Coordinates of C-alpha atoms in Angstrom, one line a residue:
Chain M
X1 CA 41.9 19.4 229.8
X2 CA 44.0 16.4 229.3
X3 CA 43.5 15.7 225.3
X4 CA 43.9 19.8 225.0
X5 CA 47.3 20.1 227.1
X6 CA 48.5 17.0 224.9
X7 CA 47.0 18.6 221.6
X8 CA 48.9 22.2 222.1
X9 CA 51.8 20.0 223.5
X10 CA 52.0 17.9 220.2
X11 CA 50.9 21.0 218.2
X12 CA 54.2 23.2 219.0
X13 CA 56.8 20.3 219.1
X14 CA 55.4 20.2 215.2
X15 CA 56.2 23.7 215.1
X16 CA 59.6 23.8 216.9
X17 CA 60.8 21.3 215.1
X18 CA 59.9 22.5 211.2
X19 CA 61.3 26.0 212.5
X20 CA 64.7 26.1 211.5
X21 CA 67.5 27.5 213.4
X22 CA 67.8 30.9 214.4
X23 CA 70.6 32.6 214.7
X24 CA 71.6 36.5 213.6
X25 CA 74.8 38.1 213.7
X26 CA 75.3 41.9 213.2
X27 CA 76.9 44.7 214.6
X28 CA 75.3 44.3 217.6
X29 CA 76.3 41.2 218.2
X30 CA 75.6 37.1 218.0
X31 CA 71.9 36.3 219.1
X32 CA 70.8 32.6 219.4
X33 CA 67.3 31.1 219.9
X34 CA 66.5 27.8 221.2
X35 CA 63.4 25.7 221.4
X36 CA 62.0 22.8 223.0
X37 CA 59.3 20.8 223.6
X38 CA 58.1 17.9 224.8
X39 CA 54.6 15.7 225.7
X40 CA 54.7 12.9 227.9
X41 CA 52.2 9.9 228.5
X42 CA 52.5 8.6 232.0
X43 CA 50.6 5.5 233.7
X44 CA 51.0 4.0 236.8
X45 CA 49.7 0.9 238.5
X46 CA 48.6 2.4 241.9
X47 CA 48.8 6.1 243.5
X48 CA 49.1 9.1 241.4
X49 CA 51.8 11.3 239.5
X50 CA 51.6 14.0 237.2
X51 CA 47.9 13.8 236.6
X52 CA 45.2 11.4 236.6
X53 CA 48.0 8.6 235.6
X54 CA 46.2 5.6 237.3
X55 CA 43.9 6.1 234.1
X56 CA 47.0 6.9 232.2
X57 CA 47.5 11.1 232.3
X58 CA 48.5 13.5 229.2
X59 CA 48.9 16.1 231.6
X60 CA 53.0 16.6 231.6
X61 CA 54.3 18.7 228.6
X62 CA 56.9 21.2 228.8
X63 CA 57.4 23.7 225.9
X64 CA 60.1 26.6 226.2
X65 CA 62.4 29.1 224.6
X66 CA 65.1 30.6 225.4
X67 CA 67.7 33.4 223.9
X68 CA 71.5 34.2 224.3
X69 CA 72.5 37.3 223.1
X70 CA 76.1 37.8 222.8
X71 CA 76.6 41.6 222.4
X72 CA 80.6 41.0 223.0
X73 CA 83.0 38.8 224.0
X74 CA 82.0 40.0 227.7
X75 CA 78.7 40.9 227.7
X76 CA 75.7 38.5 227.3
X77 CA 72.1 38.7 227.9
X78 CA 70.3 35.4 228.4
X79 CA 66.4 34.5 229.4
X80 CA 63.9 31.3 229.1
X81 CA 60.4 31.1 229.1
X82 CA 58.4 27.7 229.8
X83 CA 55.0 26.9 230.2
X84 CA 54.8 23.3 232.3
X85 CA 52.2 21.1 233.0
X86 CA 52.3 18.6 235.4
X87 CA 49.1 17.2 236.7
X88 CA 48.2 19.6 239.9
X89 CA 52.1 20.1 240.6
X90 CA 51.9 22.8 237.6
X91 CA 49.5 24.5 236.2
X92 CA 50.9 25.0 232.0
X93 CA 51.0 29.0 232.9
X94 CA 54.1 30.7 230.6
X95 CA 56.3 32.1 233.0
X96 CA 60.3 33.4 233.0
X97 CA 62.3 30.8 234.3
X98 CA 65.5 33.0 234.3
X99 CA 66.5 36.5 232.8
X100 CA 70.3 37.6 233.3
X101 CA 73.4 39.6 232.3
X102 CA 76.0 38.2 232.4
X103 CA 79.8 40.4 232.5
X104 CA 83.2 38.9 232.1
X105 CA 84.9 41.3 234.1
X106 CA 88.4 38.6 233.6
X107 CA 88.9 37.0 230.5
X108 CA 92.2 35.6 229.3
X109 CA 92.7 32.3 227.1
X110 CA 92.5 30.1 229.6
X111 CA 90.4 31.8 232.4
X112 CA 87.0 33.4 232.0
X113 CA 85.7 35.4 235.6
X114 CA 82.2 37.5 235.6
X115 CA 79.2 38.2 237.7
X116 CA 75.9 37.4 236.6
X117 CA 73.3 39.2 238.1
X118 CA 68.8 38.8 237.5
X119 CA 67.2 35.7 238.1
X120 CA 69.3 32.4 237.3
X121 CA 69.5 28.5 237.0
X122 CA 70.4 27.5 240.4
X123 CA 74.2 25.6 240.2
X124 CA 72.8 22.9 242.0
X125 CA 74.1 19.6 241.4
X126 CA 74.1 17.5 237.9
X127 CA 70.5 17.9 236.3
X128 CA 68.9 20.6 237.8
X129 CA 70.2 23.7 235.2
X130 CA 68.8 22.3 232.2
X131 CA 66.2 20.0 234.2
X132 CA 63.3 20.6 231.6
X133 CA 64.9 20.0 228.5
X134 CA 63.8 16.3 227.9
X135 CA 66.8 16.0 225.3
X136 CA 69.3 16.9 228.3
X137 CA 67.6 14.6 230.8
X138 CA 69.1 11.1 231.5
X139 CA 65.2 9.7 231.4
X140 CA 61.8 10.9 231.3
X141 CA 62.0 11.7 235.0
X142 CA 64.7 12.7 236.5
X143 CA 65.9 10.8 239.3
X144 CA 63.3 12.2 242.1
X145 CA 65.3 11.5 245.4
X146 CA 67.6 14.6 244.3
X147 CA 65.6 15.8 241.5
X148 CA 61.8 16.3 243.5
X149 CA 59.5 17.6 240.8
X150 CA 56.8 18.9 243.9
X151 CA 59.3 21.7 243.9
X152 CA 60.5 22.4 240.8
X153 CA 60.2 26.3 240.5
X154 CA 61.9 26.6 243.8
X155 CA 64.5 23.9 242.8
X156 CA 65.2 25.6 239.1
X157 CA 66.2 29.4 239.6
X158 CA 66.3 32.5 241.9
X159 CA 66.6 35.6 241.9
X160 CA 69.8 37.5 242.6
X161 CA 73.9 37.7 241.8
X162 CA 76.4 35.5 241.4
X163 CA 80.3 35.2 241.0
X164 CA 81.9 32.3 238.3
X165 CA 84.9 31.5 237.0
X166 CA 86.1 28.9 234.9
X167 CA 89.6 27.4 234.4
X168 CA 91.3 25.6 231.2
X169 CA 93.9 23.8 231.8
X170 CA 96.3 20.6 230.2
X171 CA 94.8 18.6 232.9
X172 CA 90.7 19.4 232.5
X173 CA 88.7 22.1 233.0
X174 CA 87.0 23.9 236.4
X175 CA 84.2 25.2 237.3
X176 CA 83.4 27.6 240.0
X177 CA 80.1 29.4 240.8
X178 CA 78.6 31.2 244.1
X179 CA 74.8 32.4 244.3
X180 CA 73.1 34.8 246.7
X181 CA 69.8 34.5 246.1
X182 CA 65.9 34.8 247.0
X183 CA 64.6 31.4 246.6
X184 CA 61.0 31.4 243.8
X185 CA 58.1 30.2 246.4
X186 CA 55.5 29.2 243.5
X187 CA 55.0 25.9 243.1
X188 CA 51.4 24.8 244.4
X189 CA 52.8 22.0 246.5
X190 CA 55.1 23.3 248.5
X191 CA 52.7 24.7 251.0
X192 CA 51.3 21.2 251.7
X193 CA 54.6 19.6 251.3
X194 CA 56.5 21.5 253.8
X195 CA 53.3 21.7 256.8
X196 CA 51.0 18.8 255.2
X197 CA 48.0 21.6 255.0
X198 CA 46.8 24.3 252.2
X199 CA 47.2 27.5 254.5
X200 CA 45.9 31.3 254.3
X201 CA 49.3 32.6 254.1
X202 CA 52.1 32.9 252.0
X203 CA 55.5 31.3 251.4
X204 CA 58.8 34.0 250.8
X205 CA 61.8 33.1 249.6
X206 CA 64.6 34.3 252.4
X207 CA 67.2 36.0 250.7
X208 CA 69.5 36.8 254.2
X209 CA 69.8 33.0 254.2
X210 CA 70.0 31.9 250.8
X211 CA 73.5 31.1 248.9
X212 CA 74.3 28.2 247.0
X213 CA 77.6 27.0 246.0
X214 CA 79.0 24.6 243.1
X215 CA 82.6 23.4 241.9
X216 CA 82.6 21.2 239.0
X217 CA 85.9 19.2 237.3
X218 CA 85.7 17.8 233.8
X219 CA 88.3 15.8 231.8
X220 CA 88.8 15.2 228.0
X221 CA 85.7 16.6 227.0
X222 CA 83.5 14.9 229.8
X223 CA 85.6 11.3 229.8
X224 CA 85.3 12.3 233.5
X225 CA 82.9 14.9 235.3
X226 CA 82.5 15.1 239.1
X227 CA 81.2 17.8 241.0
X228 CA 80.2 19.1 244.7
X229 CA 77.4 21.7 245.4
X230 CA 76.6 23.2 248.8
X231 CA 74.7 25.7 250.8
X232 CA 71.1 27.0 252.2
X233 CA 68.0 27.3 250.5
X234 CA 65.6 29.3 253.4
X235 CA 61.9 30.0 252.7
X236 CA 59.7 31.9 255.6
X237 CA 56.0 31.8 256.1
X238 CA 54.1 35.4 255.9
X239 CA 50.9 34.4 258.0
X240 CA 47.4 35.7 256.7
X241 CA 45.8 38.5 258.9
X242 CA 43.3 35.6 260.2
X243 CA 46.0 32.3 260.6
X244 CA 46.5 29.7 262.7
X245 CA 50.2 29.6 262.0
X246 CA 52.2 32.7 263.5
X247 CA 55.1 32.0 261.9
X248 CA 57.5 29.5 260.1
X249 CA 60.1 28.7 258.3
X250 CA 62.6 26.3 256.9
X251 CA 65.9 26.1 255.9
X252 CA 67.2 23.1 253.9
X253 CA 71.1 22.7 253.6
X254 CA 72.0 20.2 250.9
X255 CA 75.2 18.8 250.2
X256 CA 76.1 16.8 247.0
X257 CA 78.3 15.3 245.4
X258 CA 78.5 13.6 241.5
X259 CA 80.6 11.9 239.5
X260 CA 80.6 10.7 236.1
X261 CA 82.3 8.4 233.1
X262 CA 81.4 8.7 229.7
X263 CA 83.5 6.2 227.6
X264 CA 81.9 6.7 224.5
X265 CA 79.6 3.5 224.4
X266 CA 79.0 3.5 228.2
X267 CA 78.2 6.0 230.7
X268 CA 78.0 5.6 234.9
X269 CA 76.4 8.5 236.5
X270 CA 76.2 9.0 240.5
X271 CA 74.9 11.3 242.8
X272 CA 74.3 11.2 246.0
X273 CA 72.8 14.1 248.5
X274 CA 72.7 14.5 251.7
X275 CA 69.9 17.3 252.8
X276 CA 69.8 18.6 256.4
X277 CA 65.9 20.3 257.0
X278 CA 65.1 22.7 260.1
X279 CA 61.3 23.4 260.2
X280 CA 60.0 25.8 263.1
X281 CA 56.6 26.1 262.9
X282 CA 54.8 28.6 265.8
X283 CA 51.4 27.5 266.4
X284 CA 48.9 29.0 269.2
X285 CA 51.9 29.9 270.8
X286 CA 53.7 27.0 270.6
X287 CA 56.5 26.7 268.8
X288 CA 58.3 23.4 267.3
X289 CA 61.5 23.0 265.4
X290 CA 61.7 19.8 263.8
X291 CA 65.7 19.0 262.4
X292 CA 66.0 15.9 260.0
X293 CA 68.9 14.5 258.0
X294 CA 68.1 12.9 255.2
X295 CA 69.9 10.9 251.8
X296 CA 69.2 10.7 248.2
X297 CA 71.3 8.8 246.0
X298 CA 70.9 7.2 242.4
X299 CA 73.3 5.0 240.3
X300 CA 72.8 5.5 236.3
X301 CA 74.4 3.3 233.8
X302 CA 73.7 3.8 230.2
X303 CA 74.6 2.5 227.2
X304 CA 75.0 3.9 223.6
X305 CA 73.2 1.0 221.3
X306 CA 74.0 2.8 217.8
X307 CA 74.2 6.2 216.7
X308 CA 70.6 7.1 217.4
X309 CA 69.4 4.4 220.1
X310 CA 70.3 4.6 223.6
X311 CA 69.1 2.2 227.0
X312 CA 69.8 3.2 230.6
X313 CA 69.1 1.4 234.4
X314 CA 68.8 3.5 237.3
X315 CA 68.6 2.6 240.9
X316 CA 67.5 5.8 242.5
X317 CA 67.0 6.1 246.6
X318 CA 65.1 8.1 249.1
X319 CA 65.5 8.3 252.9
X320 CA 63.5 11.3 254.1
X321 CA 65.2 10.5 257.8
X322 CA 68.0 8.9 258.3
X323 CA 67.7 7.9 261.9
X324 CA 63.9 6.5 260.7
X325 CA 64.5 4.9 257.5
X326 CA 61.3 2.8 257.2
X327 CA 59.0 5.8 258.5
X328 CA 58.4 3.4 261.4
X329 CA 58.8 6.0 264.2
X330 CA 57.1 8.8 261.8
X331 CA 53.9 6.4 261.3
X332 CA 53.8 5.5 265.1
X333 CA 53.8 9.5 265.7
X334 CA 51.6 10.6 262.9
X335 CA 49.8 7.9 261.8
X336 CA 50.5 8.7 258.2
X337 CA 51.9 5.4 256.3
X338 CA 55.9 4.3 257.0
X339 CA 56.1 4.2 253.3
X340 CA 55.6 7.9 252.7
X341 CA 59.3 8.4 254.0
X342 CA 61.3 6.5 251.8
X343 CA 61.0 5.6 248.0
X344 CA 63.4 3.2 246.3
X345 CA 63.1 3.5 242.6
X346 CA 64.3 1.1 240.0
X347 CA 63.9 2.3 236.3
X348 CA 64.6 1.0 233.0
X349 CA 64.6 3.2 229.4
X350 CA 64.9 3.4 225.7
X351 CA 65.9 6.8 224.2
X352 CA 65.5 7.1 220.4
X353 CA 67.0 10.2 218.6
X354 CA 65.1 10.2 215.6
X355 CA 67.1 13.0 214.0
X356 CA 68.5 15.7 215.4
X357 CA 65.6 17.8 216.5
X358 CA 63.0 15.1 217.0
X359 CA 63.3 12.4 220.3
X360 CA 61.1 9.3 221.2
X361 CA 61.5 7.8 225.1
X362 CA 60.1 4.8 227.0
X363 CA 60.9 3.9 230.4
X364 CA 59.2 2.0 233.9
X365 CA 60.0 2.0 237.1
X366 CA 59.7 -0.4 239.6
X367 CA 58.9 1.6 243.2
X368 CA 59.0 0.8 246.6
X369 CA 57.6 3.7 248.5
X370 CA 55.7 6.7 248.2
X371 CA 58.1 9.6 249.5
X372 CA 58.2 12.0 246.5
X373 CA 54.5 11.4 245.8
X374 CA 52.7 14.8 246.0
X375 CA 50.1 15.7 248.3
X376 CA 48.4 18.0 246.2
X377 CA 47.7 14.6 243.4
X378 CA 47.2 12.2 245.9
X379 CA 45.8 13.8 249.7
X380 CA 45.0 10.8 251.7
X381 CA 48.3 9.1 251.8
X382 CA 46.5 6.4 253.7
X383 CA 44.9 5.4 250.4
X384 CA 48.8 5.4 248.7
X385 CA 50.3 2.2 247.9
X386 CA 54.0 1.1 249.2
X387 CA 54.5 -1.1 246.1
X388 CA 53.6 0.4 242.7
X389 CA 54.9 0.7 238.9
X390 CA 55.0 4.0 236.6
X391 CA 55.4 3.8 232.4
X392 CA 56.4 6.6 230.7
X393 CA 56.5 7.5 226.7
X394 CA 57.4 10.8 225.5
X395 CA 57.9 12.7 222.3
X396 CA 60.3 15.6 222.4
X397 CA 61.5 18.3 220.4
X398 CA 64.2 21.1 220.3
X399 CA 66.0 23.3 217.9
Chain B
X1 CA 70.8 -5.7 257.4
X2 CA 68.3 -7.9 256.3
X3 CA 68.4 -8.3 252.5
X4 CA 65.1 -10.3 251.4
X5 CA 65.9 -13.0 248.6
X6 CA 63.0 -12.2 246.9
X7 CA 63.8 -8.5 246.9
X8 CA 67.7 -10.0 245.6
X9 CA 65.9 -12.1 242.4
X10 CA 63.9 -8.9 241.7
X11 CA 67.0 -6.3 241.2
X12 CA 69.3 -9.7 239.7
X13 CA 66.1 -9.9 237.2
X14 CA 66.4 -6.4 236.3
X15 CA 70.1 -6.4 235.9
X16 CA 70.2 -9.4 233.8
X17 CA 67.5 -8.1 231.5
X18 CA 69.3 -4.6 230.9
X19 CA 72.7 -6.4 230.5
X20 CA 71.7 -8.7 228.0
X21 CA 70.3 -6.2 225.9
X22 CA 73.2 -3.7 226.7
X23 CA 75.9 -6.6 226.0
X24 CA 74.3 -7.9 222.7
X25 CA 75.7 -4.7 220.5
X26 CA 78.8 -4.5 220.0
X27 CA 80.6 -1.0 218.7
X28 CA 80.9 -1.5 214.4
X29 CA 84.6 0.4 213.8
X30 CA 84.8 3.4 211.1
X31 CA 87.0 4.3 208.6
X32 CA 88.7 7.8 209.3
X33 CA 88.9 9.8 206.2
X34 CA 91.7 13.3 206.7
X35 CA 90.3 15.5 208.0
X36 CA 91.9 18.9 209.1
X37 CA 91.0 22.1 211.6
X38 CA 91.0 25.4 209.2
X39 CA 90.5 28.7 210.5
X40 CA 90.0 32.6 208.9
X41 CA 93.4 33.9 208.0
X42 CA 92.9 36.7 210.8
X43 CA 93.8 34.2 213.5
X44 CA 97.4 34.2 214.6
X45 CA 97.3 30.6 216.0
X46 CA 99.3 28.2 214.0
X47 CA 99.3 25.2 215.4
X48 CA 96.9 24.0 218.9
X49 CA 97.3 21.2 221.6
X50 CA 94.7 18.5 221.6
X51 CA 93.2 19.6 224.6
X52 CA 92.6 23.4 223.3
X53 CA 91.1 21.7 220.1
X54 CA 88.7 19.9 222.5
X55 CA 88.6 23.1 224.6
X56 CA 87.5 25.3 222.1
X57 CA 85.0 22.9 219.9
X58 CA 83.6 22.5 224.0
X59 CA 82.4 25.9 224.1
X60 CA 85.0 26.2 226.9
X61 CA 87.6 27.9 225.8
X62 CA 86.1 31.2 223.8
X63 CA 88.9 33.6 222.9
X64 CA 92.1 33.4 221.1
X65 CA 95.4 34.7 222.7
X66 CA 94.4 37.7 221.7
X67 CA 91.5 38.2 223.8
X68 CA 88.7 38.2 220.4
X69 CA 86.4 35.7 220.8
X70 CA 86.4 32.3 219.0
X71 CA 83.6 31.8 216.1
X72 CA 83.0 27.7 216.1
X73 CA 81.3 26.5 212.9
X74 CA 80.3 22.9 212.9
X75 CA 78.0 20.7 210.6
X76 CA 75.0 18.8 212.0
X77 CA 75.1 15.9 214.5
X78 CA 74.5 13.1 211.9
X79 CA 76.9 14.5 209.2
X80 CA 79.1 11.8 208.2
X81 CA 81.9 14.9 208.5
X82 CA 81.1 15.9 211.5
X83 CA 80.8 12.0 213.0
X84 CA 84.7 11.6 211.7
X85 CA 85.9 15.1 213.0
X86 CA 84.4 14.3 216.5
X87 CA 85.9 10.5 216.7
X88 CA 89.2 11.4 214.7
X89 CA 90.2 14.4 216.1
X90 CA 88.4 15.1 219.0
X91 CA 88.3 11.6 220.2
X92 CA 84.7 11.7 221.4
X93 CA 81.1 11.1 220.0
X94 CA 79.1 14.0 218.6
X95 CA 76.0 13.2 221.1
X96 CA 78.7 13.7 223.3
X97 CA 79.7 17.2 222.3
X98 CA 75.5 17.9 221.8
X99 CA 75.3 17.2 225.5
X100 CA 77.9 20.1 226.3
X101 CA 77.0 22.5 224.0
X102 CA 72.7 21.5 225.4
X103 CA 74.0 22.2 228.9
X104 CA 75.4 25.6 228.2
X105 CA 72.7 26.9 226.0
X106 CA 69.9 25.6 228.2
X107 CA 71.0 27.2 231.1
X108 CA 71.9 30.7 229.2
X109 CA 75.5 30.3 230.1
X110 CA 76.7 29.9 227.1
X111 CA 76.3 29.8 222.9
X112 CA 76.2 26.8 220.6
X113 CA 78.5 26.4 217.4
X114 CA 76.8 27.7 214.2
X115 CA 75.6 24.5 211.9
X116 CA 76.3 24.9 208.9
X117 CA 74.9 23.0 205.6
X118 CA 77.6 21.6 204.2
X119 CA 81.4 21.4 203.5
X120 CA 81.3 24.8 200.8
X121 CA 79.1 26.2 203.3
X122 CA 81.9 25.7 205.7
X123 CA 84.5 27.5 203.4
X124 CA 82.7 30.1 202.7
X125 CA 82.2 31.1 206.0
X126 CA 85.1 30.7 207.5
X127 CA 86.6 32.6 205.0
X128 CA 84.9 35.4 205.7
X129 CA 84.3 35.5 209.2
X130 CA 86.6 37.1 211.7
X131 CA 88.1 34.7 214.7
X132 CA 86.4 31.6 212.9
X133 CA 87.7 27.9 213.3
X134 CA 86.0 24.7 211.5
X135 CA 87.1 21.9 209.4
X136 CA 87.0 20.6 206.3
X137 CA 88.5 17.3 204.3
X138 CA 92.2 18.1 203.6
X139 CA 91.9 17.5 200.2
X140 CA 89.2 20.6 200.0
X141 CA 91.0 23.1 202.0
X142 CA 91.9 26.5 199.7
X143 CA 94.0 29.4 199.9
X144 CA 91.5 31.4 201.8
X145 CA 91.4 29.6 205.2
X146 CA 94.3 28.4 206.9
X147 CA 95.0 25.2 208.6
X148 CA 95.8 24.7 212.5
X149 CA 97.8 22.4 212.6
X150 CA 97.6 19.5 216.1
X151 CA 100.3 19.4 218.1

């Protein structure tokens, strides 16, 4: 399963890469194709990720394309599909990760208004609209306090409509976008993730709660970026006929905030989130609402070695409660491990743009903690170690 | 709070090793050859601020005045060309300008430039296509583009 995923993996990044750029324009307008690919080789010291990766896993790849077709200057059409593997977080299935029109109802020089309407990118902090494009990524991983791969799909896009405009100005450009949306339920770990158990029933996206909201503020071509998204993600349990659960649900209200320098050479990236969860779970009758606060932050600095080679540190944090930041309380209640509620990441990376379709990255991180481990790749988090290290190589390609 | 000394040498080990590497290039300067902004002779722009040059090679701004939308034709990342337009007149770095355009066309927000082959290539096109902008060396411009000029 492994050597295929990695074989088909390598197979189409040849492919993407010798195909050359697509593009036609006629009367009907300007359409665009994009590719990408990329296969990943990840090892770790102790507990699991993405795979088998204690015995070094080939079982992350993600291969995509995507089309923008421009009919006129106000009317687009855009969609994506991906097939992702990631150990037993994904399962390499091709599926759409967004399909929308898009109308500029306002358009003038300097502003551009419209509604975009299907299912879209969620405008959700820094990384997450082009979060599977390894050429677009800071590192291999993205930084997984913010970033959590266990719930990708549900992270990435919805389905619904949303209202953006954007601003030009002498003094830097802005960015406005607001979401209503039905939040995607499929990722195979977020039923253990959110009740620690695989259950009969299913997970649905709650649209009546659901809106997202993003303002982003960019100078001199990215010199300086910074940026604040908020609102609700809501999800509901539907119980099986036979269930021990009645009913649940959770809503998650994140708030974050990043900011950005790019100075050519050098670039500092920060993020930080702050993520409010409400869990009500009704059980034989008994119902429990669990509230937490927690806070995810990382700190990025990267640095341009020549033309085509590029290095990066990250420090990258995860509280999963504030008020119990060494899990002490939650291991005394549970008796899970402390260490499952916090993770405090240090990573260091190469990036080498070969040319400019083809990309070679190495990284390793230094971990404390096992909060954004899944349960689905690693189910006895007794077994999990608090101290461990993950390598990462990858080959990627795009056109 | 309670900050471990061995947990201090660890993250001062990292640093060190990831500043030494970062600190031991240092940026080799480039000659800047002329290079001017041309559009097709339909446009009724003559001249543009710096920050609608940057705007509109951004994939931000993407009409004219007029309300017809903007046709941007670059050449590839690692043209010498291109390397000089984006540091002379745009003031930034072309993986800098990749890393806009990626975050636009990945999310289905927004199109790319066109690449084109070459500096004829260039001409040709912008010649002949409606609402087009692009550049060229000075010394190649001809009478069917005009230039745009930077205020």
């Amino acid at each position: 399963m492994s050597i295929q995923s990695a074989k088909i993996g390598i197979t189409v990044a040849s492919l993407c890469a010798s195909m050359a750029w697509a593009e036609t324009d006629n009367e009907f307008g300007n359409v665009q194709f994009h590719g990408f690919a990329s296969q990943n080789i990840i090892s770790t010291s102790d507990n699991n990720f993405f795979g088998d990766s204690q015995d070094t896993s080939t079982e992350y790849y993600e291969l995509g394309l995507n089309a923008i077709w421009q009919l006129n200057s106000r009317l687009k059409f855009a969609a994506q599909v991906l097939s992702r593997d990631a150990g037993a977080t994904d399962d390499g299935k091709f599926r759409l990760d967004y399909a929308f029109v898009d109308y500029s109802f306002w358009q003038t020089e300097d502003t551009t208004a419209g509604v975009r309407l299907g299912r879209m990118v969620n405008p959700y902090g820094m990384y997450n609209d082009t979060r599977d494009i390894a050429h677009t990524r800071p590192s291999i991983l993205l930084p997984q306090s913010v970033y959590f791969d266990v719930n990708r799909n549900l992270a990435l896009s919805a389905d619904g409509g949303s209202l953006y405009l954007e601003q030009h100005s002498e003094f830097g450009e802005l960015e406005f976008q607001l979401s209503k949306l039905k939040p995607r339920t499929r990722d195979p770990d977020l039923e253990p993730a959110l009740f620690f158990s695989d259950l009969p029933g299913k997970l649905e996206g709650d649209l009546d709660k659901t809106w997202l909201a993003r303002a982003i503020y960019s100078y001199d071509l990215d010199r300086f970026r910074l940026g604040i998204t908020t609102g609700s993600i809501a999800v509901k349990y539907d119980p099986a006929e036979i269930d021990v659960v009645q009913s649940a649900g959770l809503v998650f209200k994140p708030l974050l905030a990043f900011a950005q320098y790019n100075s050519g050479l050098w670039s500092l990236t920060g993020e930080i989130a702050s993520r409010r969860i409400k869990q009500q779970v009704l059980v034989s009758a008994q119902a429990t609402e669990i509230k937490i606060r927690g806070t995810s932050y990382f700190v990025q600095l990267t640095r341009r070695l020549t033309d085509s080679v590029e290095v990066f540190a990250r420090y990258d944090d995860l509280i999963w409660n504030n008020k119990d930041k060494k899990g002490t309380d939650f291991s005394r209640a549970t008796g899970l491990p402390a260490h499952s509620r916090y993770a405090k990441d240090w990573t260091v990376g190469i990036r080498w743009d070969v040319n400019d379709s083809w990309m070679v990255r190495l990284e390793a991180h230094d971990i404390k903690g096992t909060g954004w481990l899944s349960r689905l790749e690693n189910p006895n988090p007794s077994l999990d170690k608090e101290d461990w290290r993950l390598y990462a190589f990858s080959v990627s390609a795009r056109f | 709070m309670k900050w471990p000394l061995q947990k201090t040498s660890r993250i001062a080990q990292h640093l060190s090793i990831v500043l030494s590497i970062m600190l031991f290039y240092s940026s080799a300067s480039q000659a800047q050859d002329d290079i001017v902004v041309i559009a097709h002779h339909n446009v009724k722009a003559q001249d543009l601020s710096t920050s609608k040059v940057k705007s509109i090679f951004g994939m931000r701004t993407r009409t004219w005045s007029d309300g017809l939308a903007i046709k941007v034709f670059v050449l590839a990342d690692s043209n010498p060309m291109h390397i000089g337009f984006s540091k002379g007149i745009l003031n930034t770095y072309p993986y800098n300008l990749r890393r806009i355009w990626d975050r636009r066309v990945y999310s289905g927000t927004g199109l790319a430039p066109e690449t084109v082959n070459n500096e004829k290539e260039m001409l040709a096109l912008i010649a002949t296509t409606p609402n087009a902008i692009g550049y060229v060396y000075a010394s190649n411009v001809d009478i069917n583009v005009k230039i745009l000029r930077i205020r």
